[in-house]
Short mmCIF file of C-alpha atoms and ligand atoms in Angstrom, two decimals:
data_model
loop_
_atom_site.label_atom_id
_atom_site.label_comp_id
_atom_site.label_asym_id
_atom_site.label_seq_id
_atom_site.Cartn_x
_atom_site.Cartn_y
_atom_site.Cartn_z
CA MET V 18 27.03 12.45 -11.55
CA PRO V 19 24.55 13.79 -8.99
CA GLU V 20 25.54 15.69 -5.91
CA VAL V 21 25.46 13.26 -2.96
CA GLU V 22 24.89 14.18 0.65
CA HIS V 23 25.96 11.29 2.85
CA PHE V 24 24.74 10.48 6.37
CA GLU V 25 26.61 7.66 8.03
CA ALA V 26 24.99 5.74 10.86
CA GLU V 27 26.55 6.58 14.19
CA ALA V 28 24.47 4.54 16.62
CA ALA V 29 23.19 1.00 16.98
CA PRO V 30 20.11 -0.18 18.88
CA GLU V 31 20.50 -1.72 22.33
CA ARG V 32 17.59 -4.12 21.96
CA ILE V 33 14.60 -5.06 19.86
CA GLY V 34 11.55 -2.96 20.69
CA ILE V 35 9.54 -3.45 17.51
CA VAL V 36 8.81 -6.54 15.45
CA HIS V 37 8.00 -5.65 11.86
CA LEU V 38 6.11 -8.00 9.55
CA GLY V 39 6.86 -7.40 5.85
CA LEU V 40 10.53 -6.70 5.22
CA GLY V 41 10.14 -5.08 1.81
CA ALA V 42 11.53 -1.95 0.15
CA PHE V 43 8.84 0.30 1.66
CA HIS V 44 9.67 -0.72 5.22
CA ARG V 45 13.37 -0.14 4.65
CA ALA V 46 12.72 3.31 3.15
CA HIS V 47 10.04 4.51 5.58
CA GLN V 48 9.60 3.15 9.11
CA ALA V 49 13.27 2.16 9.43
CA VAL V 50 14.40 5.67 8.42
CA TYR V 51 12.22 7.31 11.10
CA LEU V 52 13.61 4.87 13.66
CA GLN V 53 17.13 5.66 12.52
CA HIS V 54 16.48 9.32 13.39
CA CYS V 55 15.22 8.23 16.83
CA LEU V 56 18.28 6.05 17.25
CA GLU V 57 20.74 8.80 16.34
CA ALA V 58 19.02 10.98 18.94
CA GLY V 59 19.71 8.42 21.65
CA GLN V 60 16.49 6.37 21.63
CA ARG V 61 18.17 3.00 21.52
CA GLU V 62 15.47 0.67 22.84
CA TRP V 63 13.47 0.58 19.59
CA GLY V 64 15.59 -1.68 17.41
CA LEU V 65 13.74 -3.62 14.72
CA CYS V 66 13.34 -7.31 14.20
CA SER V 67 12.10 -7.26 10.60
CA VAL V 68 10.57 -10.34 9.07
CA ASN V 69 10.17 -11.28 5.45
CA LEU V 70 7.01 -13.34 5.14
CA ARG V 71 7.37 -14.02 1.43
CA ALA V 72 9.85 -15.95 -0.61
CA ASN V 73 12.72 -13.48 -0.52
CA HIS V 74 15.40 -15.32 1.33
CA ALA V 75 18.21 -13.61 -0.59
CA LEU V 76 17.29 -10.24 0.91
CA VAL V 77 17.43 -11.61 4.45
CA THR V 78 20.75 -13.37 3.80
CA GLY V 79 22.16 -10.18 2.24
CA LEU V 80 21.08 -8.05 5.19
CA ARG V 81 22.48 -10.51 7.71
CA ALA V 82 25.82 -10.57 5.93
CA GLN V 83 25.92 -6.77 6.50
CA GLN V 84 24.75 -7.07 10.16
CA GLY V 85 21.50 -5.40 9.16
CA ARG V 86 23.24 -2.31 7.77
CA TYR V 87 22.00 -0.95 4.44
CA HIS V 88 21.51 2.30 2.51
CA VAL V 89 18.54 4.41 1.53
CA ALA V 90 19.09 6.70 -1.47
CA GLU V 91 16.59 9.58 -1.48
CA TYR V 92 16.42 11.20 -4.92
CA ARG V 93 15.25 14.81 -4.97
CA ASP V 94 15.90 14.82 -8.73
CA ARG V 95 18.56 13.53 -11.06
CA GLU V 96 21.08 15.98 -9.60
CA HIS V 97 20.54 15.59 -5.86
CA VAL V 98 20.68 12.45 -3.75
CA THR V 99 20.75 11.98 0.00
CA LEU V 100 22.34 8.74 1.03
CA ARG V 101 21.53 7.40 4.49
CA GLU V 102 23.10 4.48 6.21
CA ILE V 103 20.59 2.57 8.35
CA THR V 104 21.35 0.42 11.38
CA ALA V 105 17.88 0.34 12.94
CA ILE V 106 17.24 -3.25 11.85
CA CYS V 107 19.04 -5.42 14.39
CA GLU V 108 17.61 -8.70 13.22
CA ALA V 109 16.27 -9.92 9.88
CA LEU V 110 14.13 -13.06 9.79
CA PHE V 111 12.54 -15.16 7.12
CA THR V 112 9.36 -17.20 7.39
CA GLY V 113 8.35 -17.41 3.73
CA ARG V 114 8.66 -20.40 1.52
CA GLY V 115 10.97 -20.22 -1.47
CA ALA V 116 9.84 -21.66 -4.77
CA GLY V 117 10.62 -25.29 -4.08
CA GLU V 118 13.92 -24.49 -2.33
CA VAL V 119 14.65 -25.64 1.18
CA VAL V 120 15.45 -22.62 3.27
CA PRO V 121 15.92 -22.16 6.97
CA ASP V 122 12.74 -20.99 8.60
CA ASP V 123 12.87 -18.54 11.49
CA LEU V 124 9.30 -19.00 12.71
CA SER V 125 10.29 -20.17 16.19
CA VAL V 126 12.61 -17.15 16.64
CA LEU V 127 9.86 -14.84 15.44
CA LEU V 128 7.39 -16.29 17.94
CA GLU V 129 9.93 -15.74 20.73
CA ARG V 130 10.38 -12.12 19.65
CA LEU V 131 6.61 -11.61 19.59
CA GLU V 132 6.42 -12.90 23.15
CA ALA V 133 9.39 -10.97 24.55
CA PRO V 134 8.41 -8.19 27.02
CA SER V 135 10.85 -5.79 25.31
CA THR V 136 8.75 -5.99 22.12
CA ARG V 137 6.17 -3.30 22.63
CA ILE V 138 4.92 -2.68 19.12
CA VAL V 139 4.33 -4.86 16.05
CA THR V 140 4.25 -2.90 12.81
CA LEU V 141 3.11 -4.27 9.46
CA THR V 142 3.64 -3.65 5.76
CA VAL V 143 2.27 -6.85 4.28
CA THR V 144 0.35 -5.14 1.42
CA GLU V 145 -3.42 -5.15 1.19
CA LYS V 146 -3.65 -8.84 0.35
CA GLY V 147 -1.47 -9.84 3.32
CA TYR V 148 -4.38 -9.25 5.70
CA CYS V 149 -6.49 -11.93 3.94
CA LEU V 150 -9.57 -9.66 3.91
CA SER V 151 -12.35 -9.26 1.44
CA PRO V 152 -11.44 -5.84 -0.08
CA ALA V 153 -15.03 -4.56 -0.33
CA SER V 154 -16.25 -5.56 3.14
CA GLY V 155 -12.99 -5.73 5.09
CA ARG V 156 -14.03 -9.10 6.62
CA LEU V 157 -11.53 -11.89 7.15
CA ARG V 158 -11.62 -14.50 4.38
CA PHE V 159 -11.84 -17.90 5.99
CA ASP V 160 -11.51 -19.41 2.51
CA ASP V 161 -8.04 -17.87 2.12
CA PRO V 162 -5.59 -20.80 1.97
CA THR V 163 -3.16 -19.27 4.50
CA ILE V 164 -5.97 -18.62 6.99
CA ALA V 165 -7.30 -22.16 6.46
CA GLU V 166 -3.79 -23.47 7.18
CA ASP V 167 -3.49 -21.32 10.30
CA LEU V 168 -6.77 -22.74 11.59
CA GLU V 169 -5.25 -26.23 11.27
CA THR V 170 -1.93 -25.34 12.93
CA PRO V 171 -2.52 -22.11 14.88
CA GLU V 172 0.69 -22.47 16.85
CA GLN V 173 2.75 -22.50 13.62
CA PRO V 174 1.06 -19.53 11.93
CA ARG V 175 1.98 -18.17 8.49
CA SER V 176 -0.52 -15.37 7.86
CA ALA V 177 -0.18 -11.89 9.37
CA PRO V 178 -3.44 -12.23 11.38
CA GLY V 179 -2.35 -15.73 12.48
CA LEU V 180 1.02 -14.46 13.70
CA LEU V 181 -0.58 -11.62 15.64
CA VAL V 182 -3.10 -13.95 17.32
CA GLU V 183 -0.43 -16.49 18.27
CA GLY V 184 1.94 -13.76 19.52
CA LEU V 185 -0.81 -12.31 21.68
CA ARG V 186 -1.86 -15.76 22.95
CA ARG V 187 1.69 -16.44 24.06
CA ARG V 188 1.95 -13.09 25.81
CA ARG V 189 -1.27 -13.58 27.72
CA ALA V 190 -0.13 -17.09 28.75
CA ALA V 191 3.22 -15.67 29.93
CA GLY V 192 1.60 -12.75 31.75
CA VAL V 193 3.23 -10.17 29.47
CA VAL V 194 1.33 -7.00 28.54
CA PRO V 195 0.24 -6.99 24.90
CA PHE V 196 2.10 -5.18 22.13
CA ALA V 197 0.30 -2.49 20.14
CA VAL V 198 -0.39 -3.39 16.49
CA LEU V 199 0.39 -0.66 13.95
CA SER V 200 -0.60 -1.29 10.34
CA CYS V 201 1.37 0.74 7.78
CA ASP V 202 -0.50 -0.42 4.67
CA ASN V 203 -2.65 1.61 2.30
CA MET V 204 -6.03 0.52 3.59
CA PRO V 205 -8.87 2.62 4.95
CA SER V 206 -8.97 2.53 8.79
CA ASN V 207 -6.11 0.06 8.68
CA GLY V 208 -5.97 -0.30 12.47
CA ARG V 209 -9.65 -1.06 12.74
CA ARG V 210 -9.45 -3.54 9.88
CA VAL V 211 -6.56 -5.47 11.40
CA ARG V 212 -8.29 -5.46 14.77
CA ALA V 213 -11.46 -6.93 13.27
CA ALA V 214 -9.47 -9.59 11.37
CA VAL V 215 -7.43 -10.59 14.43
CA ILE V 216 -10.52 -10.80 16.64
CA GLU V 217 -12.43 -12.80 14.02
CA LEU V 218 -9.61 -15.31 13.71
CA ALA V 219 -9.18 -15.52 17.48
CA GLN V 220 -12.91 -16.14 17.91
CA ARG V 221 -12.79 -19.04 15.48
CA LEU V 222 -9.78 -20.48 17.31
CA ASP V 223 -11.48 -19.95 20.68
CA GLU V 224 -14.36 -22.14 19.46
CA GLN V 225 -11.83 -24.84 18.53
CA ARG V 226 -9.85 -24.57 21.75
CA GLY V 227 -12.53 -23.55 24.24
CA ASP V 228 -10.66 -20.32 25.01
CA ASP V 229 -11.55 -16.64 25.48
CA LEU V 230 -8.56 -15.02 23.80
CA ALA V 231 -10.71 -12.90 21.45
CA ASP V 232 -12.34 -11.10 24.39
CA TRP V 233 -8.94 -10.42 25.93
CA ILE V 234 -7.64 -9.01 22.65
CA ALA V 235 -10.75 -6.84 22.25
CA ARG V 236 -10.26 -5.48 25.77
CA GLU V 237 -6.50 -5.15 26.03
CA VAL V 238 -4.87 -4.59 22.64
CA ALA V 239 -4.44 -1.23 20.90
CA PHE V 240 -4.66 -1.11 17.10
CA PRO V 241 -3.93 2.51 16.13
CA SER V 242 -4.47 3.38 12.47
CA SER V 243 -1.79 5.15 10.46
CA MET V 244 -1.26 6.85 7.12
CA VAL V 245 2.08 6.27 5.43
CA ASP V 246 3.43 8.05 2.38
CA ARG V 247 6.65 7.73 0.43
CA ILE V 248 7.17 6.65 -3.16
CA VAL V 249 9.48 3.66 -3.16
CA PRO V 250 9.84 1.85 -6.49
CA ALA V 251 10.72 -1.84 -6.38
CA MET V 252 14.47 -2.28 -6.66
CA ASP V 253 15.69 -3.56 -9.99
CA GLU V 254 19.03 -4.02 -11.73
CA ARG V 255 18.93 -0.54 -13.13
CA ALA V 256 18.51 1.02 -9.67
CA HIS V 257 21.36 -1.11 -8.30
CA ARG V 258 23.54 -0.01 -11.24
CA GLU V 259 22.84 3.64 -10.50
CA LEU V 260 23.72 3.13 -6.86
CA ALA V 261 26.90 1.32 -7.84
CA GLY V 262 27.74 4.49 -9.77
CA LEU V 263 27.49 6.37 -6.46
CA GLY V 264 29.81 3.85 -4.85
CA VAL V 265 27.05 1.92 -3.09
CA ASP V 266 27.42 -1.82 -3.47
CA ASP V 267 24.61 -3.04 -1.23
CA PRO V 268 22.09 -5.76 -2.14
CA ALA V 269 19.66 -4.47 0.50
CA ALA V 270 19.77 -0.81 -0.60
CA VAL V 271 16.59 1.01 -1.60
CA THR V 272 15.91 4.04 -3.73
CA CYS V 273 13.05 6.43 -3.04
CA GLU V 274 11.88 10.03 -3.25
CA VAL V 275 12.82 12.67 -0.67
CA TYR V 276 9.24 13.25 0.46
CA SER V 277 8.01 11.23 3.43
CA GLN V 278 4.94 11.44 5.65
CA TRP V 279 3.62 9.39 8.55
CA VAL V 280 0.49 10.18 10.54
CA ILE V 281 -0.26 7.90 13.48
CA GLU V 282 -3.10 7.61 15.99
CA ASP V 283 -1.47 8.02 19.37
CA ASP V 284 -2.52 4.83 21.17
CA PHE V 285 0.48 2.92 22.51
CA PRO V 286 -0.27 1.77 26.07
CA ALA V 287 3.17 0.10 26.47
CA GLY V 288 5.10 3.11 25.12
CA ARG V 289 6.47 4.18 21.76
CA PRO V 290 9.44 5.91 20.18
CA ASP V 291 9.38 9.69 20.16
CA TRP V 292 8.55 9.72 16.46
CA ALA V 293 7.01 13.18 16.75
CA ALA V 294 10.49 14.66 17.20
CA PHE V 295 11.24 13.59 13.61
CA GLY V 296 8.24 14.82 11.73
CA VAL V 297 5.67 12.11 12.44
CA GLU V 298 2.24 13.59 13.11
CA MET V 299 0.66 12.00 16.19
CA VAL V 300 -3.12 12.54 16.02
CA ALA V 301 -6.35 11.34 17.62
CA ASP V 302 -7.98 10.33 14.33
CA VAL V 303 -6.11 9.52 11.17
CA THR V 304 -9.19 9.13 8.92
CA PRO V 305 -9.06 12.51 7.10
CA PHE V 306 -5.35 12.04 6.26
CA GLU V 307 -5.84 8.46 5.19
CA THR V 308 -8.86 9.09 2.97
CA MET V 309 -7.18 12.07 1.34
CA LYS V 310 -4.02 10.12 0.57
CA LEU V 311 -5.82 7.01 -0.64
CA ARG V 312 -8.14 8.85 -3.02
CA MET V 313 -5.78 11.60 -4.20
CA LEU V 314 -2.36 9.93 -4.35
CA ASN V 315 -3.14 6.24 -4.64
CA GLY V 316 -6.27 6.86 -6.72
CA SER V 317 -4.18 8.89 -9.19
CA HIS V 318 -1.49 6.22 -9.16
CA SER V 319 -3.96 3.51 -10.10
CA LEU V 320 -5.41 5.70 -12.87
CA LEU V 321 -1.90 6.29 -14.20
CA ALA V 322 -1.23 2.57 -13.94
CA TYR V 323 -4.18 1.16 -15.88
CA VAL V 324 -4.74 3.97 -18.37
CA GLY V 325 -0.96 4.41 -18.70
CA VAL V 326 -0.10 0.76 -19.32
CA MET V 327 -2.92 0.50 -21.85
CA ALA V 328 -1.67 3.67 -23.57
CA GLY V 329 1.82 2.18 -23.85
CA PHE V 330 3.67 4.02 -21.05
CA GLU V 331 6.12 2.30 -18.75
CA THR V 332 6.77 4.56 -15.76
CA VAL V 333 4.89 7.14 -13.71
CA SER V 334 7.12 10.06 -14.72
CA GLU V 335 6.86 9.10 -18.39
CA ALA V 336 3.06 8.92 -18.13
CA VAL V 337 2.57 12.31 -16.41
CA ALA V 338 4.84 13.96 -18.96
CA ASP V 339 2.07 13.29 -21.48
CA PRO V 340 -0.33 16.29 -21.51
CA ALA V 341 -3.48 14.18 -21.80
CA MET V 342 -2.43 11.90 -18.93
CA ALA V 343 -1.56 14.94 -16.80
CA ALA V 344 -4.97 16.47 -17.60
CA LEU V 345 -6.68 13.20 -16.64
CA ILE V 346 -4.93 13.13 -13.25
CA HIS V 347 -5.42 16.83 -12.60
CA GLY V 348 -9.13 16.57 -13.44
CA TYR V 349 -9.58 13.41 -11.38
CA MET V 350 -8.03 14.99 -8.31
CA HIS V 351 -9.87 18.33 -8.57
CA ASP V 352 -13.30 17.31 -9.81
CA GLU V 353 -13.76 13.75 -8.57
CA ALA V 354 -11.58 13.00 -5.54
CA ALA V 355 -11.17 16.31 -3.66
CA PRO V 356 -14.92 17.17 -3.42
CA THR V 357 -15.55 13.85 -1.61
CA LEU V 358 -13.03 14.54 1.16
CA THR V 359 -13.25 15.91 4.66
CA LEU V 360 -9.80 17.44 4.65
CA PRO V 361 -7.39 17.56 7.56
CA VAL V 362 -7.29 21.00 9.14
CA GLY V 363 -5.06 23.38 7.21
CA VAL V 364 -4.71 21.29 4.05
CA ASP V 365 -5.40 23.05 0.77
CA PRO V 366 -6.53 20.41 -1.75
CA ALA V 367 -5.28 22.35 -4.78
CA ALA V 368 -1.80 22.69 -3.27
CA TYR V 369 -1.81 19.02 -2.25
CA ALA V 370 -2.78 18.01 -5.80
CA GLU V 371 -0.08 20.20 -7.36
CA ARG V 372 2.53 18.75 -5.06
CA LEU V 373 1.48 15.23 -6.04
CA LEU V 374 1.93 16.04 -9.71
CA VAL V 375 5.43 17.33 -8.97
CA ARG V 376 6.23 14.14 -7.04
CA PHE V 377 4.90 11.96 -9.86
CA SER V 378 7.06 13.77 -12.39
CA ASN V 379 10.31 12.98 -10.53
CA ASP V 380 12.14 11.24 -13.36
CA SER V 381 15.07 10.16 -11.24
CA LEU V 382 12.80 7.35 -9.99
CA HIS V 383 11.99 4.51 -12.35
CA HIS V 384 8.56 3.80 -10.85
CA ARG V 385 7.01 1.18 -13.09
CA LEU V 386 3.28 1.41 -13.76
CA GLN V 387 3.08 -2.38 -13.71
CA GLN V 388 4.21 -2.32 -10.06
CA ILE V 389 1.29 -0.09 -9.12
CA ALA V 390 -1.13 -2.09 -11.30
CA MET V 391 -0.54 -5.21 -9.20
CA ASP V 392 -3.35 -6.43 -6.94
CA GLY V 393 -5.98 -4.09 -8.37
CA SER V 394 -8.79 -6.11 -6.80
CA GLN V 395 -7.41 -5.17 -3.37
CA LYS V 396 -6.92 -1.50 -4.19
CA LEU V 397 -9.86 -0.28 -6.27
CA PRO V 398 -12.46 0.05 -3.49
CA GLN V 399 -10.57 2.53 -1.30
CA ARG V 400 -8.82 4.34 -4.16
CA TRP V 401 -11.75 4.92 -6.56
CA LEU V 402 -14.99 3.28 -5.61
CA HIS V 403 -15.70 4.86 -2.22
CA GLY V 404 -15.18 8.27 -3.83
CA ALA V 405 -17.39 7.42 -6.82
CA ARG V 406 -20.17 6.40 -4.43
CA CYS V 407 -19.92 9.76 -2.65
CA GLN V 408 -20.09 11.51 -6.03
CA LEU V 409 -23.15 9.52 -7.10
CA ALA V 410 -24.93 10.44 -3.88
CA GLY V 411 -24.50 14.14 -4.72
CA GLU V 412 -26.28 16.47 -7.10
CA ARG V 413 -23.90 16.75 -10.03
CA PRO V 414 -21.83 13.58 -9.89
CA ARG V 415 -18.46 13.55 -11.63
CA ILE V 416 -17.32 9.96 -12.22
CA ALA V 417 -15.86 9.99 -15.72
CA ALA V 418 -12.22 9.51 -14.71
CA VAL V 419 -13.04 6.62 -12.38
CA ALA V 420 -15.22 5.07 -15.10
CA LEU V 421 -12.37 5.40 -17.60
CA GLY V 422 -10.04 3.87 -15.00
CA VAL V 423 -12.35 0.92 -14.36
CA ALA V 424 -12.69 0.36 -18.12
CA ALA V 425 -8.89 0.48 -18.53
CA TRP V 426 -8.54 -1.94 -15.57
CA ILE V 427 -10.99 -4.34 -17.22
CA ARG V 428 -8.92 -4.30 -20.42
CA TYR V 429 -5.70 -4.54 -18.43
CA THR V 430 -6.89 -7.68 -16.63
CA ALA V 431 -7.15 -9.43 -20.01
CA GLY V 432 -3.32 -9.47 -19.96
CA ARG V 433 -2.22 -7.48 -23.02
CA ASP V 434 -0.70 -4.00 -22.67
CA GLY V 435 -0.94 -1.01 -24.99
CA ARG V 436 2.15 -2.12 -26.89
CA GLY V 437 0.61 -5.50 -27.61
CA GLU V 438 2.83 -7.35 -25.10
CA LEU V 439 1.23 -10.21 -23.22
CA PHE V 440 1.62 -10.42 -19.45
CA GLU V 441 0.11 -12.33 -16.56
CA PRO V 442 -1.81 -9.91 -14.30
CA SER V 443 -0.63 -10.27 -10.72
CA ASP V 444 -3.72 -10.31 -8.53
CA PRO V 445 -5.08 -12.64 -5.85
CA LEU V 446 -8.36 -12.75 -7.80
CA VAL V 447 -6.68 -13.47 -11.15
CA VAL V 448 -8.54 -16.76 -11.66
CA THR V 449 -11.91 -15.06 -11.19
CA LEU V 450 -10.90 -12.16 -13.45
CA GLN V 451 -9.75 -14.45 -16.24
CA ALA V 452 -12.87 -16.61 -15.98
CA ARG V 453 -15.10 -13.52 -16.32
CA HIS V 454 -13.22 -12.49 -19.45
CA ARG V 455 -13.55 -15.97 -20.96
CA GLN V 456 -17.22 -16.35 -20.18
CA SER V 457 -18.36 -12.96 -21.50
CA THR V 458 -19.87 -12.95 -24.96
CA SER V 459 -20.29 -9.19 -25.42
CA LEU V 460 -18.88 -5.97 -24.06
CA ALA V 461 -22.04 -5.37 -22.03
CA SER V 462 -21.88 -8.85 -20.49
CA LEU V 463 -18.17 -8.33 -19.71
CA VAL V 464 -18.90 -5.10 -17.81
CA THR V 465 -21.77 -6.78 -15.95
CA ALA V 466 -19.54 -9.75 -15.09
CA MET V 467 -16.65 -7.61 -13.84
CA LEU V 468 -18.80 -5.17 -11.85
CA GLY V 469 -20.55 -8.24 -10.45
CA ILE V 470 -17.42 -9.29 -8.52
CA THR V 471 -18.78 -8.41 -5.09
CA GLU V 472 -15.39 -8.73 -3.38
CA ILE V 473 -14.47 -5.55 -5.28
CA PHE V 474 -17.61 -3.65 -6.31
CA PRO V 475 -20.34 -2.82 -3.78
CA VAL V 476 -23.70 -3.98 -5.16
CA GLU V 477 -25.14 -0.44 -5.01
CA LEU V 478 -22.40 0.79 -7.33
CA ALA V 479 -22.55 -2.14 -9.75
CA ASP V 480 -26.34 -1.68 -9.94
CA ASP V 481 -26.12 2.07 -10.55
CA ALA V 482 -27.04 2.59 -14.21
CA ARG V 483 -24.98 5.81 -14.38
CA PHE V 484 -21.83 4.00 -13.26
CA TYR V 485 -22.43 0.94 -15.40
CA GLY V 486 -23.23 3.10 -18.42
CA ALA V 487 -20.12 5.25 -18.02
CA VAL V 488 -17.83 2.21 -17.71
CA LEU V 489 -19.42 0.50 -20.71
CA GLU V 490 -19.14 3.63 -22.83
CA ALA V 491 -15.47 4.12 -21.91
CA LEU V 492 -14.63 0.48 -22.60
CA ASP V 493 -16.40 0.60 -25.93
CA ARG V 494 -14.37 3.66 -26.89
CA ILE V 495 -11.09 2.04 -25.79
CA ASP V 496 -11.85 -1.06 -27.85
CA ARG V 497 -12.91 0.87 -30.94
CA TYR V 498 -10.37 3.67 -31.06
CA GLY V 499 -7.58 2.69 -28.69
CA MET V 500 -6.60 3.98 -25.24
CA ALA V 501 -4.91 7.19 -26.44
CA ALA V 502 -8.00 8.32 -28.38
CA ALA V 503 -10.34 7.35 -25.54
CA LEU V 504 -8.17 9.38 -23.17
CA GLN V 505 -8.16 12.41 -25.47
CA TYR V 506 -11.95 12.24 -25.77
CA HIS V 507 -12.25 12.04 -21.98
CA VAL V 508 -10.04 15.09 -21.48
CA GLU V 509 -12.06 17.18 -23.96
CA GLN V 510 -15.41 16.13 -22.50
CA GLU V 511 -14.29 16.87 -18.97
CA ALA V 512 -12.95 20.28 -19.92
CA ASP V 513 -16.43 21.09 -21.28
CA ALA V 514 -18.08 19.67 -18.16
CA SER V 515 -15.89 21.82 -15.91
CA LYS V 516 -16.69 24.91 -17.99
CA SER V 517 -20.41 24.38 -17.67
CA VAL V 518 -20.08 23.80 -13.90
CA GLU V 519 -18.19 27.11 -13.65
CA GLN V 520 -20.82 28.91 -15.71
CA GLY V 521 -23.54 27.34 -13.58
CA ASN V 522 -21.78 28.55 -10.44
CA ARG V 523 -21.47 32.10 -11.80
CA SER V 524 -25.08 32.47 -12.89
C1 CS2 N 610 1.35 2.70 -5.02
C2 CS2 N 610 1.84 2.94 -3.60
O1 CS2 N 610 2.04 0.54 -5.65
C3 CS2 N 610 1.08 1.25 -5.32
O2 CS2 N 610 -0.06 0.81 -5.26
O3 CS2 N 610 0.22 3.47 -5.24
O4 CS2 N 610 2.78 2.01 -3.20
C4 CS2 N 610 2.38 4.37 -3.41
O5 CS2 N 610 3.58 4.56 -4.12
C5 CS2 N 610 2.60 4.70 -1.96
O6 CS2 N 610 1.42 4.49 -1.25
C6 CS2 N 610 3.08 6.14 -1.79
O7 CS2 N 610 3.01 6.50 -0.46
#
């Protein structure tokens, strides 16, 4: 039985100040916890209206039955847990569509909340694919079915960009100052990306309606970028059982690590909570933090996910306990990711990398590799490919870990894991990925076909013979000898490469 430190909620919000799109585990364990600190310190005007846009009605019903109250269990390790009661969510809404079931839809309430003058910020955790962007270019995908639907019925929007545009349209019509839009998803320049998507959609709607909303948005609305960090595994039966063992019977509870970070660009014309009093870093430019976290943490996560699943591991902590996997991640961070970064002032990359390895090895969290492996098409560019391009532009490029990762991802997308189990890869581009597998007649044509998916791979990278060659070689080795042997070979080769770099530096 772990030692439990318990913090009960002592305050409740006075009104809704923030509408949050994407009521998932991450939101409950991150933004809501920071707001709870603000609330306990007397900042009561920042209550959350949190909206589930997907088909998870049960979560919303569960939260409502508890008046929005739920628990966050922060696991330092197996022996130490901090349990926090959260009351920052004053309203939970649902606008998703259940699988065939008829469920009440709160869209009209949500639109009222978006229009209300007391709502001064809209935050988002809708995952990369929720923005309906092409991952490589960051442009809005007008062929996305939700966007196409929103163009038909813009006043009944379903997509995140559609909701933001309609909320802002209503505010302008009512003479209410706009809310600031704060993306909390793992995308590069997330604020700028959302801004571009919202303006692009508004422009298209302006053409339909003869309006000039896009110009107003461009002039009046703030879209600060932010970097968010906390490891929050998806809740499963096992996690609920463990919490029940601590006396927590709460369908909306979440489990996470103790570590938490939030860096935000300080651009909130209508005001904001005093997050800075509770550890949030308010900065002028979030880019160095964001790039570092995406390439170091998320890049390592994706490597662990694809190489790990193909080597037969199930969770992050299990994978990093393997010496070859740990060497892969260590080498990737030091030799491939870190040299491509402009680091935030005062950050030591070696210490950051070591800390990440410690966080990954927290075995009180059951963080499944398959969870991280989801939606690879949306994640690869910012996690691996931007860094690989920087490497290839330099003198002595190191890209072997990324190449091994891409090869493992290609194998992974065929839908059979390292234990021989079949699974359906979860990815918005799954149809394209499966078609490329089916149509390829050789390993070389498979690599060409996969790297030829321009939504993921920039043409310059796909056309780079060094990158193509390294991916093909790694895939060939995986297919011939298996993932574990390919990994071992990689680790030995890279150790030699690092030695010769060191010798080169000394002489
Ligand atoms: C993970 C992230 O699932 C994933 O893709 O890499 O959710 C990761 O756990 C968080 O970004 C940590 O801050």
